[in-house]
Short mmCIF file of C-alpha atoms in Angstrom, two decimals:
data_model
loop_
_atom_site.label_atom_id
_atom_site.label_comp_id
_atom_site.label_asym_id
_atom_site.label_seq_id
_atom_site.Cartn_x
_atom_site.Cartn_y
_atom_site.Cartn_z
CA UNK V 3 -139.54 164.57 5.74
CA UNK V 4 -140.02 168.15 6.98
CA UNK V 5 -137.96 167.47 10.15
CA UNK V 6 -135.11 165.08 10.81
CA UNK V 7 -136.11 162.08 12.82
CA UNK V 8 -132.51 162.16 14.48
CA UNK V 9 -133.19 165.71 15.83
CA UNK V 10 -136.47 164.54 17.28
CA UNK V 11 -134.87 161.42 18.79
CA UNK V 12 -132.24 163.53 20.64
CA UNK V 13 -135.08 165.81 21.73
CA UNK V 14 -136.88 162.79 23.11
CA UNK V 15 -133.92 161.65 25.19
CA UNK V 16 -133.24 165.02 26.50
CA UNK V 17 -136.72 165.58 27.61
CA UNK V 18 -137.02 162.02 29.19
CA UNK V 19 -133.92 162.84 31.15
CA UNK V 20 -135.09 166.09 32.52
CA UNK V 21 -138.12 164.19 33.89
CA UNK V 22 -135.78 162.45 36.24
CA UNK V 23 -135.72 164.53 39.52
CA UNK V 24 -132.14 164.15 40.21
CA UNK V 25 -131.08 165.05 36.72
CA UNK V 26 -133.55 167.99 36.63
CA UNK V 27 -132.21 169.40 39.78
CA UNK V 28 -128.53 169.05 38.89
CA UNK V 29 -129.40 170.84 35.36
CA UNK V 30 -131.16 173.63 37.05
CA UNK V 31 -128.09 174.38 39.19
CA UNK V 32 -126.08 175.10 36.07
CA UNK V 33 -126.75 178.19 34.17
CA UNK V 34 -128.58 177.73 31.05
CA UNK V 35 -128.98 180.91 29.06
CA UNK V 36 -126.50 182.89 31.23
CA UNK V 37 -123.12 181.20 30.90
CA UNK V 38 -120.91 184.37 31.36
CA UNK V 39 -121.40 187.94 32.27
CA UNK V 40 -120.30 190.69 29.82
CA UNK V 41 -120.71 194.17 28.92
CA UNK V 42 -122.68 193.08 25.80
CA UNK V 43 -125.00 190.90 27.57
CA UNK V 44 -125.57 193.73 30.09
CA UNK V 45 -126.45 196.02 27.45
CA UNK V 46 -128.94 193.56 26.02
CA UNK V 47 -130.80 193.51 29.34
CA UNK V 48 -130.55 197.28 29.66
CA UNK V 49 -132.05 197.62 26.09
CA UNK V 50 -134.80 195.19 27.14
CA UNK V 51 -135.68 197.19 30.19
CA UNK V 52 -135.70 200.47 28.15
CA UNK V 53 -138.20 199.21 25.83
CA UNK V 54 -140.38 198.04 28.68
CA UNK V 55 -139.90 201.50 30.26
CA UNK V 56 -140.83 203.23 27.16
CA UNK V 57 -143.89 200.98 26.61
CA UNK V 58 -145.57 201.20 30.02
CA UNK V 59 -144.18 204.62 31.45
CA UNK V 60 -142.25 205.15 34.58
CA UNK V 61 -145.35 205.66 36.72
CA UNK V 62 -146.30 202.02 36.41
CA UNK V 63 -143.22 201.26 38.45
CA UNK V 64 -143.40 204.05 41.18
CA UNK V 65 -144.80 202.56 44.38
CA UNK V 66 -146.11 199.46 42.67
CA UNK V 67 -145.65 195.75 42.71
CA UNK V 68 -143.94 194.37 39.68
CA UNK V 69 -143.90 190.66 38.65
CA UNK V 70 -141.66 189.22 35.81
CA UNK V 71 -142.52 185.79 34.47
CA UNK V 72 -139.69 183.53 33.28
CA UNK V 73 -136.41 185.71 34.16
CA UNK V 74 -134.46 182.41 34.00
CA UNK V 75 -130.93 182.54 35.42
CA UNK V 76 -130.71 186.03 36.50
CA UNK V 77 -133.01 189.00 37.57
CA UNK V 78 -131.39 192.22 36.23
CA UNK V 79 -134.79 193.54 35.45
CA UNK V 80 -135.84 193.11 39.08
CA UNK V 81 -132.78 195.35 40.03
CA UNK V 82 -133.80 197.89 37.36
CA UNK V 83 -137.33 197.78 38.36
CA UNK V 84 -136.72 198.54 42.00
CA UNK V 85 -134.44 201.35 40.93
CA UNK V 86 -137.40 202.87 39.16
CA UNK V 87 -139.21 202.95 42.49
CA UNK V 88 -141.07 199.70 42.38
CA UNK V 89 -142.25 198.72 46.01
CA UNK V 90 -141.53 194.94 45.16
CA UNK V 91 -140.29 192.76 42.51
CA UNK V 92 -141.69 189.20 42.04
CA UNK V 93 -139.92 186.57 40.00
CA UNK V 94 -142.03 183.68 38.72
CA UNK V 95 -140.24 180.80 36.77
CA UNK V 96 -140.61 177.01 37.00
CA UNK V 97 -136.74 176.93 35.91
CA UNK V 98 -135.52 179.64 38.12
CA UNK V 99 -131.81 179.57 38.08
CA UNK V 100 -128.98 180.57 40.69
CA UNK V 101 -129.71 184.27 40.67
CA UNK V 102 -127.21 184.71 43.48
CA UNK V 103 -124.32 183.14 41.82
CA UNK V 104 -121.18 184.84 40.76
CA UNK V 105 -122.13 184.94 37.08
CA UNK V 106 -125.44 186.65 37.77
CA UNK V 107 -123.84 189.14 40.27
CA UNK V 108 -121.33 189.90 37.61
CA UNK V 109 -124.23 190.60 35.49
CA UNK V 110 -126.05 192.90 37.75
CA UNK V 111 -122.69 195.06 38.29
CA UNK V 112 -122.41 195.23 34.53
CA UNK V 113 -126.01 196.41 34.12
CA UNK V 114 -125.53 199.11 36.69
CA UNK V 115 -122.96 200.81 34.35
CA UNK V 116 -126.05 201.61 32.01
CA UNK V 117 -128.30 202.93 34.77
CA UNK V 118 -128.37 206.68 35.32
CA UNK V 119 -127.19 208.09 38.70
CA UNK V 120 -130.87 208.86 39.69
CA UNK V 121 -131.95 205.45 39.62
CA UNK V 122 -128.99 204.21 41.74
CA UNK V 123 -129.61 206.94 44.32
CA UNK V 124 -133.32 206.02 44.38
CA UNK V 125 -131.97 202.67 45.74
CA UNK V 126 -129.67 203.97 48.12
CA UNK V 127 -132.31 206.38 49.43
CA UNK V 128 -134.33 203.24 50.56
CA UNK V 129 -131.23 201.73 52.19
CA UNK V 130 -130.57 199.29 49.42
CA UNK V 131 -126.86 199.14 48.06
CA UNK V 132 -126.95 198.49 44.20
CA UNK V 133 -123.82 196.72 44.55
CA UNK V 134 -125.07 194.19 46.97
CA UNK V 135 -127.93 193.18 44.90
CA UNK V 136 -129.89 190.77 45.43
CA UNK V 137 -130.10 191.89 49.07
CA UNK V 138 -130.47 189.71 52.05
CA UNK V 139 -134.26 189.99 53.20
CA UNK V 140 -133.63 188.88 56.77
CA UNK V 141 -133.29 192.09 58.73
CA UNK V 142 -136.95 192.45 59.55
CA UNK V 143 -137.76 195.19 56.64
CA UNK V 144 -140.62 194.56 54.22
CA UNK V 145 -139.21 192.31 51.50
CA UNK V 146 -138.51 194.07 48.16
CA UNK V 147 -137.81 190.68 46.46
CA UNK V 148 -139.94 187.69 46.11
CA UNK V 149 -138.94 184.52 44.31
CA UNK V 150 -141.41 181.92 43.26
CA UNK V 151 -139.93 178.80 41.72
CA UNK V 152 -143.20 177.48 40.19
CA UNK V 153 -144.88 178.05 36.74
CA UNK V 154 -147.37 180.58 36.20
CA UNK V 155 -149.64 177.88 35.12
CA UNK V 156 -149.82 176.29 38.63
CA UNK V 157 -149.30 179.72 40.61
CA UNK V 158 -151.40 179.75 43.81
CA UNK V 159 -152.85 183.19 43.07
CA UNK V 160 -154.79 183.21 46.35
CA UNK V 161 -151.42 183.41 48.23
CA UNK V 162 -149.84 185.88 45.83
CA UNK V 163 -150.14 189.59 45.88
CA UNK V 164 -151.79 191.31 43.19
CA UNK V 165 -149.42 193.27 40.86
CA UNK V 166 -149.63 196.51 39.10
CA UNK V 167 -147.40 195.45 36.33
CA UNK V 168 -146.57 192.01 34.98
CA UNK V 169 -144.18 191.65 32.14
CA UNK V 170 -142.05 188.85 30.28
CA UNK V 171 -139.43 188.57 27.72
CA UNK V 172 -139.47 185.45 25.67
CA UNK V 173 -141.67 183.65 27.90
CA UNK V 174 -145.28 183.29 26.76
CA UNK V 175 -144.09 180.85 23.90
CA UNK V 176 -142.72 178.53 26.64
CA UNK V 177 -145.92 178.27 28.81
CA UNK V 178 -146.86 174.63 29.17
CA UNK V 179 -150.76 175.42 29.74
CA UNK V 180 -151.34 178.69 27.99
CA UNK V 181 -155.04 179.02 29.04
CA UNK V 182 -154.30 178.19 32.60
CA UNK V 183 -151.37 180.39 32.74
CA UNK V 184 -153.07 183.40 31.30
CA UNK V 185 -156.21 182.84 33.67
CA UNK V 186 -153.67 183.10 36.47
CA UNK V 187 -152.24 186.15 35.01
CA UNK V 188 -155.83 187.64 34.97
CA UNK V 189 -156.06 186.95 38.69
CA UNK V 190 -152.51 188.25 39.62
CA UNK V 191 -152.90 191.68 37.73
CA UNK V 192 -155.07 194.12 39.55
CA UNK V 193 -157.94 195.76 37.31
CA UNK V 194 -156.32 198.50 35.54
CA UNK V 195 -152.87 197.05 35.75
CA UNK V 196 -150.58 196.71 32.82
CA UNK V 197 -148.98 193.62 30.96
CA UNK V 198 -145.90 193.90 28.57
CA UNK V 199 -144.84 190.72 26.65
CA UNK V 200 -142.12 190.14 24.11
CA UNK V 201 -143.02 186.94 22.31
CA UNK V 202 -140.82 184.80 20.12
CA UNK V 203 -143.00 182.55 17.94
CA UNK V 204 -140.09 181.45 15.70
CA UNK V 205 -138.02 178.19 15.99
CA UNK V 206 -135.93 177.65 19.00
CA UNK V 207 -132.63 175.83 19.70
CA UNK V 208 -131.75 173.30 16.64
CA UNK V 209 -135.05 174.13 15.03
CA UNK V 210 -133.53 177.40 14.00
CA UNK V 211 -131.08 175.43 11.65
CA UNK V 212 -134.03 174.57 9.20
CA UNK V 213 -134.27 176.33 5.93
CA UNK V 214 -137.91 177.09 6.67
CA UNK V 215 -138.69 178.62 10.01
CA UNK V 216 -141.99 176.93 10.30
CA UNK V 217 -140.66 173.40 10.13
CA UNK V 218 -141.53 172.79 13.86
CA UNK V 219 -145.15 173.30 13.05
CA UNK V 220 -145.23 170.00 11.20
CA UNK V 221 -144.25 167.73 14.03
CA UNK V 222 -147.34 165.84 15.48
CA UNK V 223 -148.49 166.95 18.81
CA UNK V 224 -147.80 163.88 20.69
CA UNK V 225 -144.22 163.79 19.41
CA UNK V 226 -143.67 167.47 20.22
CA UNK V 227 -144.87 166.86 23.94
CA UNK V 228 -142.66 164.09 24.39
CA UNK V 229 -139.73 166.08 23.08
CA UNK V 230 -140.11 169.28 25.13
CA UNK V 231 -142.77 169.08 28.02
CA UNK V 232 -139.94 168.91 30.66
CA UNK V 233 -137.53 171.45 29.02
CA UNK V 234 -139.87 174.39 28.29
CA UNK V 235 -139.79 173.96 24.59
CA UNK V 236 -142.17 176.34 22.70
CA UNK V 237 -145.91 175.61 22.93
CA UNK V 238 -146.49 176.61 19.09
CA UNK V 239 -149.24 179.04 20.00
CA UNK V 240 -149.68 181.41 17.07
CA UNK V 241 -149.96 185.05 17.41
CA UNK V 242 -153.77 185.26 16.86
CA UNK V 243 -154.45 182.34 19.16
CA UNK V 244 -152.45 184.15 21.97
CA UNK V 245 -154.26 187.51 21.63
CA UNK V 246 -157.57 185.62 21.60
CA UNK V 247 -156.48 183.93 24.86
CA UNK V 248 -155.35 187.12 26.57
CA UNK V 249 -158.66 188.71 25.79
CA UNK V 250 -160.60 185.87 27.28
CA UNK V 251 -158.41 186.34 30.42
CA UNK V 252 -159.53 189.70 30.74
CA UNK V 253 -156.85 191.70 29.13
CA UNK V 254 -157.33 194.46 26.35
CA UNK V 255 -154.16 194.25 24.39
CA UNK V 256 -152.47 195.83 21.33
CA UNK V 257 -149.52 194.23 19.38
CA UNK V 258 -146.43 195.40 17.53
CA UNK V 259 -145.38 192.82 15.01
CA UNK V 260 -141.55 192.35 14.73
CA UNK V 261 -140.03 189.66 12.66
CA UNK V 262 -141.76 187.65 9.99
CA UNK V 263 -141.29 184.85 7.56
CA UNK V 264 -142.16 185.33 3.85
CA UNK V 265 -145.39 184.36 2.27
CA UNK V 266 -143.56 181.91 0.10
CA UNK V 267 -142.11 180.28 3.07
CA UNK V 268 -145.68 179.73 4.47
CA UNK V 269 -147.26 178.35 1.25
CA UNK V 270 -144.23 176.13 0.64
CA UNK V 271 -144.79 174.29 3.88
CA UNK V 272 -148.56 174.53 4.37
CA UNK V 273 -149.40 171.15 3.12
CA UNK V 274 -147.15 169.60 5.54
CA UNK V 275 -148.28 171.48 8.51
CA UNK V 276 -150.43 170.05 11.18
CA UNK V 277 -154.21 170.68 10.33
CA UNK V 278 -154.58 173.32 13.01
CA UNK V 279 -151.71 175.29 11.56
CA UNK V 280 -152.60 174.45 8.00
CA UNK V 281 -155.89 176.57 7.95
CA UNK V 282 -154.63 179.83 9.58
CA UNK V 283 -154.19 182.71 7.45
CA UNK V 284 -150.77 183.34 5.88
CA UNK V 285 -150.54 186.70 7.71
CA UNK V 286 -150.81 184.91 11.15
CA UNK V 287 -148.32 182.27 10.19
CA UNK V 288 -145.88 184.68 9.01
CA UNK V 289 -145.53 186.35 12.52
CA UNK V 290 -142.41 185.30 14.12
CA UNK V 291 -142.10 187.77 17.15
CA UNK V 292 -144.29 190.48 18.57
CA UNK V 293 -144.54 192.84 21.41
CA UNK V 294 -147.70 193.07 23.31
CA UNK V 295 -148.80 195.76 25.64
CA UNK V 296 -152.34 195.43 27.58
CA UNK V 297 -154.39 196.39 30.30
CA UNK V 298 -156.32 194.32 32.77
CA UNK V 299 -160.08 195.21 32.33
CA UNK V 300 -161.74 196.38 35.56
CA UNK V 301 -164.98 194.44 34.75
CA UNK V 302 -163.56 191.41 33.31
CA UNK V 303 -163.94 187.78 34.73
CA UNK V 304 -161.33 185.54 33.51
CA UNK V 305 -162.48 182.06 32.50
CA UNK V 306 -161.70 179.26 34.75
#
């Protein structure tokens, strides 16, 4: 057996519990990835934002609308985007955490230590005190923060403002319905707008303990859905499939491949993979992470 049945049984139970509204609400009130603030964690967020800034350039922020998909328990990237001159930051996450809680606020203060003075002065010049982030929007001024606790798959794009830049960090692999989500993304981003995604195609949680990082691709689809549909488990889209879906949704993208597994690991497991993975090229199955940068084509019409 490529995967441990006891492992799957535990995942089935956890997923069933997350389907109970009371359990789900209680779980969402507790931090999931963010359990404590620390300078090391703040540096990680700063380095993430620095990679985004280098890839898309500062002009994409200045005066524009910026959306982040899947920020999770905190929105330090929102603070930094606004500090770079973004007119508004929009957070989209079906599992949006307590972004105003004490742990999140501690992280924001730690992140500010890495920001150059000019970014902080840019906020103050707009009447926004960096130390008070996230700000109360009830004073009659145009909002600079918008929080949407819903999945990109079900986002009401006709009610959402169109954005100049949309980005995500380790989120696209968790989308429940990738084609629908990317179609919504195509509606949300203005023609000529930019997308930036860091994608982790590898094993998550306890699946990372397996000797072969592709073991989770051997689990039958029905069992996988029952184990993680309520928990945001990876959707198992492979890199070529995601790039194809982005193109169908109106984006012209380029990717930089990060981590890979070895060809030997692919071939050792290939006979036991699900048929839809078994026939993919080895170079595609090897991809465990990638950074994708793209542009919304002006004349593209996303598939619906």
